Amino acid sequence: GAVVSQHPSRVICKSGTSVKIECRSLDFQATTMFWYRQFPKQSLMLMATSNEGSKATYEQGVEKDKFLINHASLTLSTLTVASAHPEDSSFYICSARPTSGVQGEQFFGPGTRLTVL
Amino acid sequence: LAKTTQPISMDSYEGQEVNITCSHNNIATNDYITWYQQFPSQGPRFIIQGYKTKVTNEVASLFIPADRKSSTLSLPRVSLSDTAVYYCLVGDSGGGADGLTFGKGTHLIIQP
């Protein structure tokens, strides 16, 4: 149990394209999901907290108009990279916290590798 | 969230026991200690979590001394597939209520 999926797993696009990444909790409900970004040979960095039915909370330095987050249901959060540029190329990972899970538990998706040409 | 310090990298051989120590000198009373494993191009995977003394599960053990200013992840009889980056995180409820703050982690390389 406790599986989180992401789609797509990999995307290559031209500069200026908007890219949507989906994060789904497959067998549990998640009121809260998190989005991270990881550049090569670096650690994960939290970008934003996605709460079902309300606005996302962004970390300092993350542009909310650039990285649009929608958490429309208890099993789905989407991250849209608006007008992507080469510097947005990264590995994007989501995690989900079960609504009724053990305190402190988070389950991570497999990640989405975005390459902007 | 308490800051953590880990070795940047470690090497070992198949079949050995590997111990990775993490320092967290300013750990707070409510903080839990959680370890994650990450393979290249994959999301992190939860390994183990503890508050004090010793915790053991099917993949690892976590040793936490009485002062809780450090912790040691112990991997018994490692194999090549244990080559990965291991992250030590410290936070309230293991940081699960909020987004997690990852340090640089320890790159563990297992050789035949």
mmCIF file of C-alpha atoms in Angstrom:
data_model
loop_
_atom_site.group_PDB
_atom_site.id
_atom_site.type_symbol
_atom_site.label_atom_id
_atom_site.label_comp_id
_atom_site.label_asym_id
_atom_site.label_seq_id
_atom_site.Cartn_x
_atom_site.Cartn_y
_atom_site.Cartn_z
ATOM 1 C CA GLY A 1 0.000 0.000 0.000
ATOM 2 C CA ALA A 2 0.833 3.713 0.153
ATOM 3 C CA VAL A 3 1.825 4.156 -3.474
ATOM 4 C CA VAL A 4 2.306 7.537 -5.068
ATOM 5 C CA SER A 5 2.527 7.857 -8.823
ATOM 6 C CA GLN A 6 3.661 10.684 -11.058
ATOM 7 C CA HIS A 7 2.926 11.320 -14.688
ATOM 8 C CA PRO A 8 4.757 11.755 -16.923
ATOM 9 C CA SER A 9 7.995 10.166 -15.773
ATOM 10 C CA ARG A 10 9.972 12.164 -18.288
ATOM 11 C CA VAL A 11 9.207 15.132 -20.504
ATOM 12 C CA ILE A 12 11.273 17.042 -23.008
ATOM 13 C CA CYS A 13 9.902 20.297 -24.299
ATOM 14 C CA LYS A 14 10.878 23.478 -26.061
ATOM 15 C CA SER A 15 11.443 26.717 -24.208
ATOM 16 C CA GLY A 16 8.202 28.594 -23.625
ATOM 17 C CA THR A 17 6.056 25.481 -23.326
ATOM 18 C CA SER A 18 3.917 24.901 -20.258
ATOM 19 C CA VAL A 19 4.253 21.465 -18.700
ATOM 20 C CA LYS A 20 1.828 19.780 -16.307
ATOM 21 C CA ILE A 21 2.964 17.089 -13.902
ATOM 22 C CA GLU A 22 0.459 14.945 -12.025
ATOM 23 C CA CYS A 23 0.922 13.403 -8.608
ATOM 24 C CA ARG A 24 -1.553 10.768 -7.477
ATOM 25 C CA SER A 25 -1.943 8.821 -4.257
ATOM 26 C CA LEU A 26 -3.164 5.479 -5.537
ATOM 27 C CA ASP A 27 -4.449 3.740 -2.435
ATOM 28 C CA PHE A 28 -4.906 6.435 0.165
ATOM 29 C CA GLN A 29 -6.277 9.911 0.547
ATOM 30 C CA ALA A 30 -3.903 12.787 1.018
ATOM 31 C CA THR A 31 -5.064 16.139 2.272
ATOM 32 C CA THR A 32 -1.539 17.435 1.925
ATOM 33 C CA MET A 33 0.971 16.859 -0.832
ATOM 34 C CA PHE A 34 4.394 18.377 -1.287
ATOM 35 C CA TRP A 35 6.407 19.285 -4.358
ATOM 36 C CA TYR A 36 10.194 19.100 -4.423
ATOM 37 C CA ARG A 37 12.819 19.885 -7.020
ATOM 38 C CA GLN A 38 16.192 18.198 -7.295
ATOM 39 C CA PHE A 39 19.028 19.377 -9.514
ATOM 40 C CA PRO A 40 21.778 16.950 -10.537
ATOM 41 C CA LYS A 41 23.990 15.812 -7.657
ATOM 42 C CA GLN A 42 22.048 17.985 -5.230
ATOM 43 C CA SER A 43 19.535 17.286 -2.514
ATOM 44 C CA LEU A 44 15.780 17.680 -2.731
ATOM 45 C CA MET A 45 14.472 21.168 -2.135
ATOM 46 C CA LEU A 46 10.913 21.776 -1.017
ATOM 47 C CA MET A 47 9.070 24.027 -3.452
ATOM 48 C CA ALA A 48 5.543 24.142 -2.089
ATOM 49 C CA THR A 49 2.911 22.527 0.066
ATOM 50 C CA SER A 50 -0.304 21.607 -1.693
ATOM 51 C CA ASN A 51 -3.487 21.453 0.372
ATOM 52 C CA GLU A 52 -6.687 19.962 -0.994
ATOM 53 C CA GLY A 53 -9.272 22.632 -1.587
ATOM 54 C CA SER A 54 -7.076 25.587 -0.752
ATOM 55 C CA LYS A 55 -4.183 27.572 -2.133
ATOM 56 C CA ALA A 56 -0.710 26.134 -2.098
ATOM 57 C CA THR A 57 1.976 27.485 0.211
ATOM 58 C CA TYR A 58 5.211 28.285 -1.560
ATOM 59 C CA GLU A 59 8.703 28.290 -0.117
ATOM 60 C CA GLN A 60 10.758 31.442 -0.259
ATOM 61 C CA GLY A 61 12.177 32.067 -3.696
ATOM 62 C CA VAL A 62 9.672 29.879 -5.550
ATOM 63 C CA GLU A 63 7.506 31.854 -7.966
ATOM 64 C CA LYS A 64 3.862 30.944 -7.546
ATOM 65 C CA ASP A 65 3.005 32.305 -10.985
ATOM 66 C CA LYS A 66 5.666 30.124 -12.524
ATOM 67 C CA PHE A 67 4.871 26.918 -10.673
ATOM 68 C CA LEU A 68 1.098 26.581 -10.540
ATOM 69 C CA ILE A 69 -0.250 24.026 -8.115
ATOM 70 C CA ASN A 70 -3.757 22.615 -8.078
ATOM 71 C CA HIS A 71 -4.920 20.079 -5.481
ATOM 72 C CA ALA A 72 -8.450 19.480 -6.638
ATOM 73 C CA SER A 73 -9.089 16.150 -4.946
ATOM 74 C CA LEU A 74 -7.785 14.054 -2.082
ATOM 75 C CA THR A 75 -5.778 11.894 -4.479
ATOM 76 C CA LEU A 76 -4.471 14.313 -7.076
ATOM 77 C CA SER A 77 -2.186 17.319 -7.106
ATOM 78 C CA THR A 78 -0.821 18.897 -10.270
ATOM 79 C CA LEU A 79 2.209 21.092 -10.807
ATOM 80 C CA THR A 80 2.266 23.199 -13.964
ATOM 81 C CA VAL A 81 5.529 24.780 -14.977
ATOM 82 C CA ALA A 82 4.394 27.817 -16.923
ATOM 83 C CA SER A 83 6.460 28.925 -19.909
ATOM 84 C CA ALA A 84 9.310 26.607 -19.042
ATOM 85 C CA HIS A 85 12.890 27.668 -19.706
ATOM 86 C CA PRO A 86 16.123 25.643 -19.711
ATOM 87 C CA GLU A 87 16.881 26.660 -16.119
ATOM 88 C CA ASP A 88 13.653 24.892 -15.074
ATOM 89 C CA SER A 89 15.119 21.581 -16.204
ATOM 90 C CA SER A 90 15.187 19.435 -13.098
ATOM 91 C CA PHE A 91 13.835 16.352 -11.383
ATOM 92 C CA TYR A 92 10.463 17.129 -9.822
ATOM 93 C CA ILE A 93 9.272 14.865 -7.014
ATOM 94 C CA CYS A 94 6.014 14.909 -5.113
ATOM 95 C CA SER A 95 5.153 13.353 -1.788
ATOM 96 C CA ALA A 96 1.845 12.725 -0.078
ATOM 97 C CA ARG A 97 0.892 12.582 3.577
ATOM 98 C CA PRO A 98 -1.977 10.182 4.301
ATOM 99 C CA THR A 99 -4.944 11.912 5.842
ATOM 100 C CA SER A 100 -5.321 9.117 8.363
ATOM 101 C CA GLY A 101 -1.799 7.775 8.482
ATOM 102 C CA VAL A 102 0.914 7.405 11.070
ATOM 103 C CA GLN A 103 2.178 10.727 12.345
ATOM 104 C CA GLY A 104 5.051 11.959 10.249
ATOM 105 C CA GLU A 105 4.581 9.613 7.320
ATOM 106 C CA GLN A 106 5.186 10.847 3.797
ATOM 107 C CA PHE A 107 5.313 8.757 0.667
ATOM 108 C CA PHE A 108 7.214 9.908 -2.368
ATOM 109 C CA GLY A 109 6.429 9.561 -6.033
ATOM 110 C CA PRO A 110 8.999 8.253 -8.528
ATOM 111 C CA GLY A 111 9.753 11.706 -9.873
ATOM 112 C CA THR A 112 9.417 13.467 -13.212
ATOM 113 C CA ARG A 113 12.461 14.519 -15.156
ATOM 114 C CA LEU A 114 11.860 17.731 -17.067
ATOM 115 C CA THR A 115 14.247 18.801 -19.802
ATOM 116 C CA VAL A 116 13.635 22.146 -21.454
ATOM 117 C CA LEU A 117 15.499 22.723 -24.686
ATOM 118 C CA LEU B 1 14.072 22.110 11.982
ATOM 119 C CA ALA B 2 17.333 20.831 13.418
ATOM 120 C CA LYS B 3 20.307 20.874 11.080
ATOM 121 C CA THR B 4 21.970 17.560 10.350
ATOM 122 C CA THR B 5 25.527 16.635 9.422
ATOM 123 C CA GLN B 6 26.404 13.393 7.665
ATOM 124 C CA PRO B 7 29.437 12.029 5.849
ATOM 125 C CA ILE B 8 29.368 13.019 2.192
ATOM 126 C CA SER B 9 30.187 9.498 1.039
ATOM 127 C CA MET B 10 31.062 6.032 2.306
ATOM 128 C CA ASP B 11 32.333 2.882 0.648
ATOM 129 C CA SER B 12 31.897 -0.690 1.795
ATOM 130 C CA TYR B 13 31.801 -4.241 0.475
ATOM 131 C CA GLU B 14 29.001 -6.698 -0.038
ATOM 132 C CA GLY B 15 28.086 -8.660 3.077
ATOM 133 C CA GLN B 16 29.444 -6.046 5.476
ATOM 134 C CA GLU B 17 27.485 -4.126 8.060
ATOM 135 C CA VAL B 18 27.381 -0.408 7.306
ATOM 136 C CA ASN B 19 26.812 2.260 9.905
ATOM 137 C CA ILE B 20 26.069 5.833 8.876
ATOM 138 C CA THR B 21 26.126 8.400 11.642
ATOM 139 C CA CYS B 22 24.227 11.659 11.597
ATOM 140 C CA SER B 23 24.863 14.575 13.956
ATOM 141 C CA HIS B 24 21.969 16.770 15.057
ATOM 142 C CA ASN B 25 23.252 18.768 18.009
ATOM 143 C CA ASN B 26 20.285 21.126 18.246
ATOM 144 C CA ILE B 27 17.554 18.520 18.105
ATOM 145 C CA ALA B 28 14.392 19.648 19.882
ATOM 146 C CA THR B 29 12.324 17.701 22.388
ATOM 147 C CA ASN B 30 9.529 17.073 19.880
ATOM 148 C CA ASP B 31 11.806 16.070 17.027
ATOM 149 C CA TYR B 32 11.887 12.600 15.522
ATOM 150 C CA ILE B 33 14.779 11.205 13.479
ATOM 151 C CA THR B 34 13.936 9.783 10.075
ATOM 152 C CA TRP B 35 16.107 8.183 7.421
ATOM 153 C CA TYR B 36 15.338 8.018 3.714
ATOM 154 C CA GLN B 37 17.045 6.181 0.855
ATOM 155 C CA GLN B 38 17.197 7.522 -2.679
ATOM 156 C CA PHE B 39 18.320 5.757 -5.830
ATOM 157 C CA PRO B 40 19.279 7.804 -8.911
ATOM 158 C CA SER B 41 16.280 9.264 -10.719
ATOM 159 C CA GLN B 42 13.830 7.952 -8.123
ATOM 160 C CA GLY B 43 11.925 9.498 -5.259
ATOM 161 C CA PRO B 44 13.182 8.963 -1.695
ATOM 162 C CA ARG B 45 12.018 5.898 0.162
ATOM 163 C CA PHE B 46 11.349 5.829 3.903
ATOM 164 C CA ILE B 47 13.711 3.501 5.756
ATOM 165 C CA ILE B 48 13.210 3.986 9.464
ATOM 166 C CA GLN B 49 12.150 6.483 12.095
ATOM 167 C CA GLY B 50 12.891 6.762 15.790
ATOM 168 C CA TYR B 51 12.776 9.018 18.811
ATOM 169 C CA LYS B 52 15.166 7.399 21.276
ATOM 170 C CA THR B 53 17.135 4.211 22.039
ATOM 171 C CA LYS B 54 16.903 1.613 19.298
ATOM 172 C CA VAL B 55 14.459 0.908 16.527
ATOM 173 C CA THR B 56 14.680 -2.077 14.203
ATOM 174 C CA ASN B 57 12.697 -3.102 11.166
ATOM 175 C CA GLU B 58 13.175 -5.559 8.342
ATOM 176 C CA VAL B 59 15.750 -3.453 6.520
ATOM 177 C CA ALA B 60 17.699 -1.463 9.119
ATOM 178 C CA SER B 61 18.297 -0.504 12.702
ATOM 179 C CA LEU B 62 18.465 2.972 14.140
ATOM 180 C CA PHE B 63 20.529 3.663 17.231
ATOM 181 C CA ILE B 64 19.910 6.862 19.162
ATOM 182 C CA PRO B 65 21.963 7.684 22.266
ATOM 183 C CA ALA B 66 20.408 9.151 25.376
ATOM 184 C CA ASP B 67 21.326 12.751 24.494
ATOM 185 C CA ARG B 68 19.783 12.321 21.013
ATOM 186 C CA LYS B 69 22.423 14.590 19.499
ATOM 187 C CA SER B 70 23.319 11.946 16.970
ATOM 188 C CA SER B 71 21.919 8.805 15.443
ATOM 189 C CA THR B 72 23.330 5.853 13.545
ATOM 190 C CA LEU B 73 21.638 4.022 10.728
ATOM 191 C CA SER B 74 22.830 0.430 10.594
ATOM 192 C CA LEU B 75 22.418 -1.643 7.441
ATOM 193 C CA PRO B 76 23.184 -5.331 8.037
ATOM 194 C CA ARG B 77 24.923 -7.357 5.346
ATOM 195 C CA VAL B 78 24.714 -4.826 2.542
ATOM 196 C CA SER B 79 24.471 -5.776 -1.114
ATOM 197 C CA LEU B 80 25.268 -3.949 -4.320
ATOM 198 C CA SER B 81 21.656 -2.796 -4.489
ATOM 199 C CA ASP B 82 22.127 -0.798 -1.299
ATOM 200 C CA THR B 83 24.244 1.701 -3.233
ATOM 201 C CA ALA B 84 22.234 4.887 -2.843
ATOM 202 C CA VAL B 85 22.080 8.255 -1.111
ATOM 203 C CA TYR B 86 20.904 8.106 2.492
ATOM 204 C CA TYR B 87 19.334 11.156 4.103
ATOM 205 C CA CYS B 88 18.962 11.816 7.811
ATOM 206 C CA LEU B 89 16.122 14.194 8.678
ATOM 207 C CA VAL B 90 15.148 15.621 12.029
ATOM 208 C CA GLY B 91 11.908 17.382 12.738
ATOM 209 C CA ASP B 92 8.641 17.515 14.586
ATOM 210 C CA SER B 93 6.747 14.278 13.978
ATOM 211 C CA GLY B 94 9.553 13.333 11.614
ATOM 212 C CA GLY B 95 8.751 16.424 9.602
ATOM 213 C CA GLY B 96 5.707 14.771 8.168
ATOM 214 C CA ALA B 97 3.338 17.550 9.060
ATOM 215 C CA ASP B 98 5.389 19.923 6.957
ATOM 216 C CA GLY B 99 7.559 19.601 3.924
ATOM 217 C CA LEU B 100 10.831 17.886 4.604
ATOM 218 C CA THR B 101 14.202 19.630 4.687
ATOM 219 C CA PHE B 102 16.796 17.393 3.109
ATOM 220 C CA GLY B 103 20.489 17.825 3.779
ATOM 221 C CA LYS B 104 23.184 16.687 1.390
ATOM 222 C CA GLY B 105 22.901 13.050 2.422
ATOM 223 C CA THR B 106 25.500 10.281 2.421
ATOM 224 C CA HIS B 107 26.355 8.610 -0.857
ATOM 225 C CA LEU B 108 26.919 4.964 0.027
ATOM 226 C CA ILE B 109 28.793 2.891 -2.537
ATOM 227 C CA ILE B 110 28.859 -0.883 -2.133
ATOM 228 C CA GLN B 111 31.532 -2.771 -4.003
ATOM 229 C CA PRO B 112 31.670 -6.493 -4.804
#
